[in-house]
CSV table of C-alpha atoms in Angstrom, one decimal:
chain,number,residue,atom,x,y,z
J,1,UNK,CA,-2.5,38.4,-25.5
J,2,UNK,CA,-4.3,34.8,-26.4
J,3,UNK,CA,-0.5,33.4,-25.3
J,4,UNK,CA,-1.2,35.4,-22.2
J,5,UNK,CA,-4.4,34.0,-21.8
J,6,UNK,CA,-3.1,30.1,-22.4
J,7,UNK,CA,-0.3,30.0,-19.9
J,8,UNK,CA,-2.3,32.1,-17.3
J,9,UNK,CA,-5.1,29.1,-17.3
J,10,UNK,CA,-2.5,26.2,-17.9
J,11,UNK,CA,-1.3,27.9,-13.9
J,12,UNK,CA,-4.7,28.0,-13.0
J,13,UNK,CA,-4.9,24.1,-14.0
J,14,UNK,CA,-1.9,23.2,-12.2
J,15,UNK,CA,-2.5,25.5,-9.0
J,16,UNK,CA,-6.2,23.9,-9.0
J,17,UNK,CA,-4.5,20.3,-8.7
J,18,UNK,CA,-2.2,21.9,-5.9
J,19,UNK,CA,-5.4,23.0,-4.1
J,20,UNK,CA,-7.2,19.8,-4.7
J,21,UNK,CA,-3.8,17.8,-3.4
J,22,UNK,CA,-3.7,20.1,-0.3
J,23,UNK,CA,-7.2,19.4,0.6
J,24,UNK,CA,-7.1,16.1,-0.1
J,25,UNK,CA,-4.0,16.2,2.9
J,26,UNK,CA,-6.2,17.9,5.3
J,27,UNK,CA,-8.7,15.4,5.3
J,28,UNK,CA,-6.4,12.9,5.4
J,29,UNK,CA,-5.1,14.7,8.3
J,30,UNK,CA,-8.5,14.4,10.0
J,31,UNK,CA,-9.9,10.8,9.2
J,32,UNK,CA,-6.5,9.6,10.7
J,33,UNK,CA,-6.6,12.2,13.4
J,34,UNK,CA,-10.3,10.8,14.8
J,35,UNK,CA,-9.7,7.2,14.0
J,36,UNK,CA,-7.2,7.1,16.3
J,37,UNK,CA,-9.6,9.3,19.0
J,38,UNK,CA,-12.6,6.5,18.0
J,39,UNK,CA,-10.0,3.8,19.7
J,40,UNK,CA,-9.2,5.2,22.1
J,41,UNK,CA,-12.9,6.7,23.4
J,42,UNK,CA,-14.2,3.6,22.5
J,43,UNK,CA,-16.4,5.9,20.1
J,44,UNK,CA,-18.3,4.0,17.4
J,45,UNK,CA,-20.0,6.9,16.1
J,46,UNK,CA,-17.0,8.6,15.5
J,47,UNK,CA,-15.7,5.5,13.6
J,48,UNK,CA,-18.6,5.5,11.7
J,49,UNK,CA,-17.9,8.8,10.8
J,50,UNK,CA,-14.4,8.0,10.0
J,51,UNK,CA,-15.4,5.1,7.7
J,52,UNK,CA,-18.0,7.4,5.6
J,53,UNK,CA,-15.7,10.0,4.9
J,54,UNK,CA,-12.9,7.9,3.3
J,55,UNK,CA,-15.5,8.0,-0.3
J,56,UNK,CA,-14.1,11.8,-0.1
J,57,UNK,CA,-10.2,10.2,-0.6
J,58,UNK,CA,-11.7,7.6,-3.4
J,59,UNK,CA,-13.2,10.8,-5.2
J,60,UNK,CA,-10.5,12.8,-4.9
J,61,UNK,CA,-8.1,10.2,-6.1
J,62,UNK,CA,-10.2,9.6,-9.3
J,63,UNK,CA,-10.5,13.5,-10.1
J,64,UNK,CA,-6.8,14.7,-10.0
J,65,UNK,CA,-5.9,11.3,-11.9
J,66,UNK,CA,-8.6,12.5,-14.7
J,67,UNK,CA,-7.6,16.2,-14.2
J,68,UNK,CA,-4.1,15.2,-14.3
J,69,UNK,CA,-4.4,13.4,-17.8
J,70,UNK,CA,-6.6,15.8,-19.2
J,71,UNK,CA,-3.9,18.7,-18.4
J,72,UNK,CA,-1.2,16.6,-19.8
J,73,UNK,CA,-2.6,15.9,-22.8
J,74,UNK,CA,-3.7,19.3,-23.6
J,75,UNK,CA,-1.0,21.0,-22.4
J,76,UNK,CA,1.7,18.6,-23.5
J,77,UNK,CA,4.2,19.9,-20.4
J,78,UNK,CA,7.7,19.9,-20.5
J,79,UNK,CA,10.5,19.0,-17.5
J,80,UNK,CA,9.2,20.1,-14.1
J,81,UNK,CA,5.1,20.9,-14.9
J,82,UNK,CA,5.2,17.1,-16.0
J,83,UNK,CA,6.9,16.1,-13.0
J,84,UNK,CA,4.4,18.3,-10.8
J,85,UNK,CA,1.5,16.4,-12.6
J,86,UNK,CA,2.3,12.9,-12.4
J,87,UNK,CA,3.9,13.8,-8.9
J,88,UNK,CA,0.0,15.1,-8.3
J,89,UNK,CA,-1.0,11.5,-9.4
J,90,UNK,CA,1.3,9.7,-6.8
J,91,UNK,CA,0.6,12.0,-3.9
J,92,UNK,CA,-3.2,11.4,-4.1
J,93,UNK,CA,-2.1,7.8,-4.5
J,94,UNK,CA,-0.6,7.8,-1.0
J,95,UNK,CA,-3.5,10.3,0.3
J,96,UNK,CA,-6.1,7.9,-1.1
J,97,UNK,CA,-4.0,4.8,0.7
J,98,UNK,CA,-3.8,6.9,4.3
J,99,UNK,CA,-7.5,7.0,4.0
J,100,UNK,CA,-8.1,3.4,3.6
J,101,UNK,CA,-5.7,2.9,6.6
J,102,UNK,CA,-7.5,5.3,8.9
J,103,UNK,CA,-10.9,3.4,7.5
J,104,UNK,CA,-9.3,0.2,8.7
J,105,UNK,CA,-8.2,1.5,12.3
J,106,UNK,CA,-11.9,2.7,12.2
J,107,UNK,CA,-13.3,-0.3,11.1
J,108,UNK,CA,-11.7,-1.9,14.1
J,109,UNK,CA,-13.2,0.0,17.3
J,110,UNK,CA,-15.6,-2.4,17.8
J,111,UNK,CA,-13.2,-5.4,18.0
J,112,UNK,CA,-11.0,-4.1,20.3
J,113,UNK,CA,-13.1,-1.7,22.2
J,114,UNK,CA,-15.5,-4.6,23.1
J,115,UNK,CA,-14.0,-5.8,26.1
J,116,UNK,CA,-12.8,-3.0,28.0
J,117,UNK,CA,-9.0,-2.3,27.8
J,118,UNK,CA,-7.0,-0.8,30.1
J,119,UNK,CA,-6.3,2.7,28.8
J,120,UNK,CA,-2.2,2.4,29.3
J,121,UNK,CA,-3.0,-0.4,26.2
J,122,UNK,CA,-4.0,2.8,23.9
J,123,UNK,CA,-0.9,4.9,25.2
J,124,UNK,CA,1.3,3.8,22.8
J,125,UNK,CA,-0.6,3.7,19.9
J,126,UNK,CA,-1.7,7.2,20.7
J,127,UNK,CA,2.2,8.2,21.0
J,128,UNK,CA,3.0,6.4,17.4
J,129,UNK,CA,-0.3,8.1,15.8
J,130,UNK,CA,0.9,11.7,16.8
J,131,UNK,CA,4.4,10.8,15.4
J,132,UNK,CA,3.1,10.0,12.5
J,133,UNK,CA,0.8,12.8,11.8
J,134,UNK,CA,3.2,15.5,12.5
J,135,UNK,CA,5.0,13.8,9.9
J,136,UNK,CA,2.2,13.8,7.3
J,137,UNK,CA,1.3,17.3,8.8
J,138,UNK,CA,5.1,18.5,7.8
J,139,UNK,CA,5.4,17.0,4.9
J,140,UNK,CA,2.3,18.5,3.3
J,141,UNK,CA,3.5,22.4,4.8
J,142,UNK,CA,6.0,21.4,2.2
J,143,UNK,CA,3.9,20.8,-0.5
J,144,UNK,CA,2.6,23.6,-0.1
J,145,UNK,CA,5.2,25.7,0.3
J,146,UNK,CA,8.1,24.1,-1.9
J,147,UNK,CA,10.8,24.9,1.0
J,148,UNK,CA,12.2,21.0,0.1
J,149,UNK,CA,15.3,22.6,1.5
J,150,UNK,CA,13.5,21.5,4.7
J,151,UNK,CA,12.7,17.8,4.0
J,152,UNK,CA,16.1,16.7,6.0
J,153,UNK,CA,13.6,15.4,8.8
J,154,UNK,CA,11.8,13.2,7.1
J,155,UNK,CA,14.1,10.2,7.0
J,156,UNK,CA,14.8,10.4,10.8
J,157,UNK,CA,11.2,11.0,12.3
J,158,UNK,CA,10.4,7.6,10.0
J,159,UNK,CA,13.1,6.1,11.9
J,160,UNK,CA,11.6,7.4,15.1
J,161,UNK,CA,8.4,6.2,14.0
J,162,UNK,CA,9.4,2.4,13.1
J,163,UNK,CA,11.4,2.3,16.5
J,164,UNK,CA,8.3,3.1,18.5
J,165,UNK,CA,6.1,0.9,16.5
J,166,UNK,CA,8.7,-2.1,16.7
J,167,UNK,CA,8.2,-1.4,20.9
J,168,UNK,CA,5.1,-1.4,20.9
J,169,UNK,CA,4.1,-4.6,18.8
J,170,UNK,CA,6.8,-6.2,21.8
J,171,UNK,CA,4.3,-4.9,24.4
J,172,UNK,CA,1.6,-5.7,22.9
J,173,UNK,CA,2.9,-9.6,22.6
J,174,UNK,CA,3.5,-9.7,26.3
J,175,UNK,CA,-0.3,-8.5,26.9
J,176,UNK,CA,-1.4,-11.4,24.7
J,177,UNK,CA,1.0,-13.9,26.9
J,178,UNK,CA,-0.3,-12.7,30.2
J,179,UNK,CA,-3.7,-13.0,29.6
J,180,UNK,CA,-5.5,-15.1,26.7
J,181,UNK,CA,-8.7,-12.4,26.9
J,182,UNK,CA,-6.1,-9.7,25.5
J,183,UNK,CA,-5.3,-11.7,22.4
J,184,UNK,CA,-8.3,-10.7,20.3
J,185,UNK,CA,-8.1,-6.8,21.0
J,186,UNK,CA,-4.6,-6.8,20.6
J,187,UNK,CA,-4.5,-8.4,17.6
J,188,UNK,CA,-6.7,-5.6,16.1
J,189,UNK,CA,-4.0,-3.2,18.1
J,190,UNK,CA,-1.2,-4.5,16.2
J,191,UNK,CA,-2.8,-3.9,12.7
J,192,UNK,CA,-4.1,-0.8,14.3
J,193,UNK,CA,-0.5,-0.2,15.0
J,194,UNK,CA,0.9,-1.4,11.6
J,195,UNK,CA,-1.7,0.6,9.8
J,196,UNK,CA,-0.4,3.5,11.6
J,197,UNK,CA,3.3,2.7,10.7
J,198,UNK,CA,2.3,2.9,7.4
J,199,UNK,CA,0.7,5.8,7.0
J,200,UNK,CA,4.2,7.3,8.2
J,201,UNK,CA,5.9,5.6,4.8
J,202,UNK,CA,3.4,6.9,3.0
J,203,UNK,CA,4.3,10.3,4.3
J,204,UNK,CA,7.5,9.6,3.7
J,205,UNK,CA,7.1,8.6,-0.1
J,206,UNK,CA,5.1,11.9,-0.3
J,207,UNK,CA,8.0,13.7,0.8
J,208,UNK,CA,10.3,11.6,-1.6
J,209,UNK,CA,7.8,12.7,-4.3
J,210,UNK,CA,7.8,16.3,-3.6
J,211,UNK,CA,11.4,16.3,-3.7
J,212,UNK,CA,11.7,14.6,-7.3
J,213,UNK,CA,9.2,17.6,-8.4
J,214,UNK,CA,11.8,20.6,-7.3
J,215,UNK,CA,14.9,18.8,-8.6
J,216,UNK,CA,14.3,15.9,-11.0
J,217,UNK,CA,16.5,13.8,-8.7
J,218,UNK,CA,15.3,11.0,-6.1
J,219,UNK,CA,15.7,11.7,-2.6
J,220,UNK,CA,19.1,10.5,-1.6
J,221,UNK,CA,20.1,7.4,1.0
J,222,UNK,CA,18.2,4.5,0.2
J,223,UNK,CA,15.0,4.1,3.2
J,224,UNK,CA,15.2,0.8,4.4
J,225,UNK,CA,11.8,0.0,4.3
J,226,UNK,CA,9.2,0.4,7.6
J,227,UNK,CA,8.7,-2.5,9.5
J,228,UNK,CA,11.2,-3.7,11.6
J,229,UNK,CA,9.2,-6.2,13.7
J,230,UNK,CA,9.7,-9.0,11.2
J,231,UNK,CA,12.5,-11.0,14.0
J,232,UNK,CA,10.4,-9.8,17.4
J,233,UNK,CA,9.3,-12.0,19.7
J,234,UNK,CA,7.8,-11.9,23.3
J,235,UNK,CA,10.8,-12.0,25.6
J,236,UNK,CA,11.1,-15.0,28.1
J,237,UNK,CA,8.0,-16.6,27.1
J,238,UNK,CA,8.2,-18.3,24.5
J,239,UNK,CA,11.0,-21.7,23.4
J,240,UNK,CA,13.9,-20.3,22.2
J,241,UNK,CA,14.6,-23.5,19.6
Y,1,UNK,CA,9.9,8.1,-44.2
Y,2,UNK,CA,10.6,10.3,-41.5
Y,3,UNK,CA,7.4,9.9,-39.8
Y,4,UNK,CA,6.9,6.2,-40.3
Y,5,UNK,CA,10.2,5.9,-38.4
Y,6,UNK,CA,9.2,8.1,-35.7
Y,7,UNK,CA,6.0,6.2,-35.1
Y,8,UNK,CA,7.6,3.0,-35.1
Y,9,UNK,CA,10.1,4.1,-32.8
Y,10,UNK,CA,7.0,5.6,-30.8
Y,11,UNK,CA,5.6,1.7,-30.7
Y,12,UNK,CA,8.7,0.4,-29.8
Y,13,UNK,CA,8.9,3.0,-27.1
Y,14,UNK,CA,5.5,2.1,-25.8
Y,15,UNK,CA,6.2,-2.3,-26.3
Y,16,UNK,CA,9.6,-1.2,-24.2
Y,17,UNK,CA,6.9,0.1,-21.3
Y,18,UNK,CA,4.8,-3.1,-21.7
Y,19,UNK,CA,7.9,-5.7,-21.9
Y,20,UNK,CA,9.0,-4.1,-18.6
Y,21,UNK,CA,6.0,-4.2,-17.0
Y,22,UNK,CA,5.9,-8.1,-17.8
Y,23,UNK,CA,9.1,-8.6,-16.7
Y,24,UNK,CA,8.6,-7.1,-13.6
Y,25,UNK,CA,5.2,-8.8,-13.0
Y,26,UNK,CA,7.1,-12.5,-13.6
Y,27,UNK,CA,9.4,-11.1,-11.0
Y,28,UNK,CA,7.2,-10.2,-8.6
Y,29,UNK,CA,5.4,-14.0,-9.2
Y,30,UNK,CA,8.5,-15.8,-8.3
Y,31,UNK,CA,8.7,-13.6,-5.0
Y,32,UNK,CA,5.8,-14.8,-3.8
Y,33,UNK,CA,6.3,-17.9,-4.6
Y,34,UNK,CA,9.0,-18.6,-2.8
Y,35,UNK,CA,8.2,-16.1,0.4
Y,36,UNK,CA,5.6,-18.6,0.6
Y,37,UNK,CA,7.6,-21.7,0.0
Y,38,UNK,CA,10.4,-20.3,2.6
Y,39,UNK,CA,7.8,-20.1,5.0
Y,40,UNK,CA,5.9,-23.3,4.6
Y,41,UNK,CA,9.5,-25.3,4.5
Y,42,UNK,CA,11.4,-22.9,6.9
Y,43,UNK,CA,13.7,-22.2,4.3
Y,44,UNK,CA,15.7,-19.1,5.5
Y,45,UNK,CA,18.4,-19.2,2.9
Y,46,UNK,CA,15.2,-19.4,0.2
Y,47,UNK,CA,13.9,-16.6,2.5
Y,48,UNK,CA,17.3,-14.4,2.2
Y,49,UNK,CA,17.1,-14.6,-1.7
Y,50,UNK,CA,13.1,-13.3,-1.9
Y,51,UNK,CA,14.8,-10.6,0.3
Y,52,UNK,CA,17.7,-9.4,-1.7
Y,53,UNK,CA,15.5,-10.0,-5.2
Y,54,UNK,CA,13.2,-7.1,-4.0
Y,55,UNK,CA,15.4,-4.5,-5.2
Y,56,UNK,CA,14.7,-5.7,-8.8
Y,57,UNK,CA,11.3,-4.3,-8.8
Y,58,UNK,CA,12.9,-1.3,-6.7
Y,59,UNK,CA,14.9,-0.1,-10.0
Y,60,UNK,CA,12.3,-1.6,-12.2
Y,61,UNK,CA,9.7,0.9,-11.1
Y,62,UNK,CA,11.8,3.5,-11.4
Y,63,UNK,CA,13.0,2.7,-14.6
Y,64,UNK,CA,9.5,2.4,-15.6
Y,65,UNK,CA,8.7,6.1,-14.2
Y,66,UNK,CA,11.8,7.9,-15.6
Y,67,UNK,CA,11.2,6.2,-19.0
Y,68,UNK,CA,7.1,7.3,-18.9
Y,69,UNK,CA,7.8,10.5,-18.4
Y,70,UNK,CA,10.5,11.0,-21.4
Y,71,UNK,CA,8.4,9.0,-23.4
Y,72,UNK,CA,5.5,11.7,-22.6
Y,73,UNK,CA,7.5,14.9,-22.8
Y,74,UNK,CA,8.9,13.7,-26.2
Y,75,UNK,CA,5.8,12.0,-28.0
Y,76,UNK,CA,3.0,14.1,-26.2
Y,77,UNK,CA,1.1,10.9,-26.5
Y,78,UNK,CA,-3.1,11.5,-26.8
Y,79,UNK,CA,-6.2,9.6,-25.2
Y,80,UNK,CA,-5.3,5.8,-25.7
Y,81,UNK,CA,-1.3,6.4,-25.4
Y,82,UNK,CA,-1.5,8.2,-22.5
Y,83,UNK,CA,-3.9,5.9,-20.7
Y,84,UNK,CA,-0.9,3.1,-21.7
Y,85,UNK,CA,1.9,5.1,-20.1
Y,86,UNK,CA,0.1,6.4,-17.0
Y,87,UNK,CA,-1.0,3.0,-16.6
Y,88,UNK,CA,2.3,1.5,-16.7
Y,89,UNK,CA,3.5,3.8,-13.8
Y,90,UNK,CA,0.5,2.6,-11.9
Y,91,UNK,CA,0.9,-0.6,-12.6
Y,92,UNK,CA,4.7,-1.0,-12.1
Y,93,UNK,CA,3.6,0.8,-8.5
Y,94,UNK,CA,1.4,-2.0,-8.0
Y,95,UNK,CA,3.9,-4.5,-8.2
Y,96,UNK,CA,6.9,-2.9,-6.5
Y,97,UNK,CA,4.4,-2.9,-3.4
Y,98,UNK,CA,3.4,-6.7,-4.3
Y,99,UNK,CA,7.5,-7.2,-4.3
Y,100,UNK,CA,7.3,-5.7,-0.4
Y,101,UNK,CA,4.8,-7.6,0.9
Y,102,UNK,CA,6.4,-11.0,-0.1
Y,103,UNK,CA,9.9,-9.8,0.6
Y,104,UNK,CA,8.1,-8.8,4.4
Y,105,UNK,CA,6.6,-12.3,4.4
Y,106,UNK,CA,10.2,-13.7,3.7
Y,107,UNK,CA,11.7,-11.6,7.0
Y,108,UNK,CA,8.9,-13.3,8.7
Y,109,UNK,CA,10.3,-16.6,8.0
Y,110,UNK,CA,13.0,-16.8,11.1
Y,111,UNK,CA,10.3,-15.5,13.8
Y,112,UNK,CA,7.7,-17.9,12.8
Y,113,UNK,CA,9.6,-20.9,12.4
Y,114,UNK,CA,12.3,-20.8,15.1
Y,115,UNK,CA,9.5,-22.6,17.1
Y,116,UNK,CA,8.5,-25.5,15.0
Y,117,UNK,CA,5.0,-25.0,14.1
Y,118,UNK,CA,2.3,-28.3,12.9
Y,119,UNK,CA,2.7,-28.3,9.2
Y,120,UNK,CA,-1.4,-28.1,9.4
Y,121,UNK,CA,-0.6,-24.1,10.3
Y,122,UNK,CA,1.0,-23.4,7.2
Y,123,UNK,CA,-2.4,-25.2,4.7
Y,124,UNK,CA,-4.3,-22.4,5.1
Y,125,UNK,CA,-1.3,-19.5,4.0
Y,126,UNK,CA,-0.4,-21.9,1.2
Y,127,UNK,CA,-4.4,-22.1,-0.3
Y,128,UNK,CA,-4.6,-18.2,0.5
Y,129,UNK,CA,-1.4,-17.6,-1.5
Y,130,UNK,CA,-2.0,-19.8,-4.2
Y,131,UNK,CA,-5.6,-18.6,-5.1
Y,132,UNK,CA,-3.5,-14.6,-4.9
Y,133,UNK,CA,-1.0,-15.7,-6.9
Y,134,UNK,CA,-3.6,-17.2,-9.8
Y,135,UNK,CA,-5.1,-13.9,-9.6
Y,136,UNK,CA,-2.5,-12.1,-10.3
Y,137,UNK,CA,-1.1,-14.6,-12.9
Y,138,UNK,CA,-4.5,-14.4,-14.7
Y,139,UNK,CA,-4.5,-10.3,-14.3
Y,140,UNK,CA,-0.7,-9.8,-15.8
Y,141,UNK,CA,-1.9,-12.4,-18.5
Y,142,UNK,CA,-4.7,-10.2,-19.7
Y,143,UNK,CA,-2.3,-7.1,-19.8
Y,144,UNK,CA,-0.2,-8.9,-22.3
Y,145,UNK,CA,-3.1,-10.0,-24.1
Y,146,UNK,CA,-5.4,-7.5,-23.5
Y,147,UNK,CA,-8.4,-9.4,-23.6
Y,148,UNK,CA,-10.7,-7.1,-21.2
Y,149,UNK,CA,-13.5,-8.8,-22.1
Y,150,UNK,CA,-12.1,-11.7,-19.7
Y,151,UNK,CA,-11.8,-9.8,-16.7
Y,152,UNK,CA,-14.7,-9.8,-15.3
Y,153,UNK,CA,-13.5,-13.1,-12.9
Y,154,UNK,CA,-11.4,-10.2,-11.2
Y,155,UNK,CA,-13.6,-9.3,-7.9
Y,156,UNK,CA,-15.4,-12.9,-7.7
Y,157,UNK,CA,-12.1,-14.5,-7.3
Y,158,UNK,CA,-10.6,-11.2,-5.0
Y,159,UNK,CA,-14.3,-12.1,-3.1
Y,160,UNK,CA,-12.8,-15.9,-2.4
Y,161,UNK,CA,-9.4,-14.8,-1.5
Y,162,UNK,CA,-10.5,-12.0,1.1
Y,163,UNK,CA,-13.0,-15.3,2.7
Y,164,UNK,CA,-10.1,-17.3,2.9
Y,165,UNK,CA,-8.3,-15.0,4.6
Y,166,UNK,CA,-11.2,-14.0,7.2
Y,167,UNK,CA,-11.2,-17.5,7.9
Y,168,UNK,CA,-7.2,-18.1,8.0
Y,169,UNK,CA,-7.7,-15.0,10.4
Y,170,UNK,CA,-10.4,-16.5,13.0
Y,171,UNK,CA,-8.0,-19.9,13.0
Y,172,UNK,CA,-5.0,-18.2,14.0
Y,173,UNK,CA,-7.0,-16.5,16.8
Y,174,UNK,CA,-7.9,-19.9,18.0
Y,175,UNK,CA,-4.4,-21.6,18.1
Y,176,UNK,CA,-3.2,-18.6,19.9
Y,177,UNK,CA,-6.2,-19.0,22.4
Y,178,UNK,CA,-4.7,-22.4,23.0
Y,179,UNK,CA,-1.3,-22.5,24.0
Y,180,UNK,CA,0.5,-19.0,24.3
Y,181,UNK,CA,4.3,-20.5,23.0
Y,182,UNK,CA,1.9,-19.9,19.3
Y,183,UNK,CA,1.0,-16.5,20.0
Y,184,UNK,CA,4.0,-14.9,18.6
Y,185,UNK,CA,4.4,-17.3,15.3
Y,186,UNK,CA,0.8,-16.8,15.1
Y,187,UNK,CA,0.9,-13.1,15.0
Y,188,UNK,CA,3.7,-13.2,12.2
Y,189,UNK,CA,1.2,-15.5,10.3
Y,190,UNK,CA,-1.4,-13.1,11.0
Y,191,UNK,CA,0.8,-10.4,9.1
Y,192,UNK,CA,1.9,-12.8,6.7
Y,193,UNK,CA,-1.7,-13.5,5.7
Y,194,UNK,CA,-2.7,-10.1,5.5
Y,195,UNK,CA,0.1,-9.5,3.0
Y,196,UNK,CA,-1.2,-11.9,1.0
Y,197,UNK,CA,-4.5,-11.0,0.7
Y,198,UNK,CA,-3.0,-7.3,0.3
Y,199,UNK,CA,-1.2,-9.1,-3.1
Y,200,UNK,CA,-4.9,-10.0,-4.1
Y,201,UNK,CA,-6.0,-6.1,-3.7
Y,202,UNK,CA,-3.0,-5.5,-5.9
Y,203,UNK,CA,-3.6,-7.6,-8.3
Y,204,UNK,CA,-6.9,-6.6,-8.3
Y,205,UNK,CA,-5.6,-2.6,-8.6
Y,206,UNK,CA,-3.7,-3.9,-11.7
Y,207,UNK,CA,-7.2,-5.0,-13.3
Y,208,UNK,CA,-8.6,-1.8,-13.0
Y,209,UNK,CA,-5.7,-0.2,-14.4
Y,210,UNK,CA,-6.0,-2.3,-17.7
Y,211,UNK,CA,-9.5,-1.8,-17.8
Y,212,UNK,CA,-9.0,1.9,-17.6
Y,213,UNK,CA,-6.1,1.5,-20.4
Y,214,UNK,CA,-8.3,-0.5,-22.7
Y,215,UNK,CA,-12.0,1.9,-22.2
Y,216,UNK,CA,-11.0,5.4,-20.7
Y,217,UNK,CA,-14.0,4.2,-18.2
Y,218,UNK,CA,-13.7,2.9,-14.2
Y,219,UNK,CA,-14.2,-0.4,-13.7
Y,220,UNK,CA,-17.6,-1.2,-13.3
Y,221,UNK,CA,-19.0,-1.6,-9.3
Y,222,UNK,CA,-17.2,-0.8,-6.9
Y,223,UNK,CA,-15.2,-3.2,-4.7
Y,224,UNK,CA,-15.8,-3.3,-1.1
Y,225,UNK,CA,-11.6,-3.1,-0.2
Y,226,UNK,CA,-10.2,-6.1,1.2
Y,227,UNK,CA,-10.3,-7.1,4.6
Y,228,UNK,CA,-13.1,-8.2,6.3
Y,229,UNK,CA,-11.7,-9.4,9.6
Y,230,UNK,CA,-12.2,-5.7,11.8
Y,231,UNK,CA,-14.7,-7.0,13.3
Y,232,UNK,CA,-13.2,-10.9,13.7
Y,233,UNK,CA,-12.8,-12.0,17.2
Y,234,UNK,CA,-12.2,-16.0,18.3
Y,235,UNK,CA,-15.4,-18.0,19.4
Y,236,UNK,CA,-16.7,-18.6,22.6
Y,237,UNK,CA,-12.6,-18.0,24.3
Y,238,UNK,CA,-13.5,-14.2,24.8
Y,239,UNK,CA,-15.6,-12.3,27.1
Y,240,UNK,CA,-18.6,-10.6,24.7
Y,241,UNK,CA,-19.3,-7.6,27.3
């Protein structure tokens, strides 16, 4: 009966990390979610907002990490639990670090929203950020539901999203040669745009994550890492030597 | 007898962790290093080397992790221990992504110098990188000595670098509001830069860590993160309306 009682609240401590995980996601969800709608309204309260709620992510972060310790060191778990805690530890990692990305796109509204910008500018940005959210979106269904026999999409959509960022860093070049007045905002578009590309490989290393926690094995094919904009260059405009 | 061996082996376990994670932050050192010497000295075979050196760190972290978690489902470490090996996953996390940002600065190194830049462009990137790298130096010092009671120069000097950088920031704006053939190496310095100053926030993570491995407590204030360029624009070249 008291053996009973022990492993029915060790579940309870490892579903309540699970919970705290999954919420952590949704408001991950959101902050990136309105940052994006902030740029693209030109909405400064709305960043504001955005920038307050990313203490939530910090908190969150700090709890699971304590809860986390304090479960493994009373419960002294075993194989796949372990792995489900310290796998807790690194997905509020990457939650925490989608936050301070979303915070940064937020932080930047003012920057680029303060000369007027052609709306077509935000197109593309809007295009990579729903990319990338369905991604984190799909990638935290799994963590909830454990179906990892799923997670075959995960490598390709982060493909999808580094081609899509790599055109649109080329666009947003050739803004920047046509007319000197773009450079500023579209500098703060192309870290907008990089922050955004980001939060896709940190979706990405959730997924990785959640897949070492069903099967003790890492997720195979090496991902060659994000960015692929490290050669681009405006075409035509610039010397070639 | 018996027990005596299995502590010691325990210690040796846990020196194993820490002689890792030392050999990994030396690593990581060197990459930056040299990202930033390819870069300054257009060094593309130095470049290629920082490139192919980052999967050290790669199979160091995960070394580090599958070697954490044995060490914790065998020994059941308490308290102090398990601060030690959770912080060496953290920590080894820390500088696999340091190991990223330089090998992204090294991909850089074609697009910003196939267009020979002033050598004046490249001053500011060396200083930024050099006060990053003394952090970090300083940081992984104090994890092999653990003197915690030395750490408190962490977010003063993380203060300096993330100035520097603002300032690298606004001067890149400017020589891209000049003459558009710099807008492109410009931007790639602009990325390059922010790596650097993300290296800072790294090593800055890492202090925390062993703070949090030495007391069980956070690390006293909290750090306003990083960049403080959202709001940066270049003077008097852009319309303020």
């Amino acid at each position: 009966m008291q053996t009973m009682h022990i492993v029915s609240a060790y579940d309870e401590e490892l579903a309540y990390l699970a919970r705290r995980i999954a919420a952590m996601g949704g408001h991950a969800e959101r902050m990136v979610e309105q940052s994006i709608a902030a740029l693209v309204n030109a909405d400064a309260g709305l960043a504001q907002k955005v920038i307050a709620d990313d203490a939530v992510l910090d908190d969150g972060q700090r709890e699971i990490d304590d809860k986390a310790i304090v479960v493994i060191a009373r419960r002294q778990p075993m194989a796949t639990d372990l792995r489900e805690i310290i796998g807790a530890i690194r997905i509020s990692a990457d939650l925490e670090r989608v936050g301070d990305l979303a915070k940064n796109v937020a932080k930047r509204v003012v920057a680029v929203t303060e000369a007027r910008q052609p709306t077509s500018l935000f197109r593309g940005i809007e295009a990579l950020a729903e990319l990338a959210l369905t991604q984190l979106k799909d990638v935290l269904d799994i963590y909830a539901t454990r179906a990892v026999d799923r997670i075959g999409f995960v490598r390709d959509r982060d493909d999808q999203i580094d081609a899509m960022y790599t055109s649109l860093f080329r666009e947003l070049l050739t803004y920047m040669m046509e007319d000197p007045r773009n450079i500023t905002p579209c500098t703060h578009l192309l870290f907008c745009a990089k922050n955004v590309e980001r939060i896709g490989d940190h979706a990405t290393n959730i997924a990785e994550t959640i897949y070492h926690i069903a099967t003790g094995e890492q997720m195979p094919v090496e991902r060659p890492k994000g960015d692929k904009t490290d050669r681009v260059t405006a075409p035509g405009t610039i010397a070639s030597n």
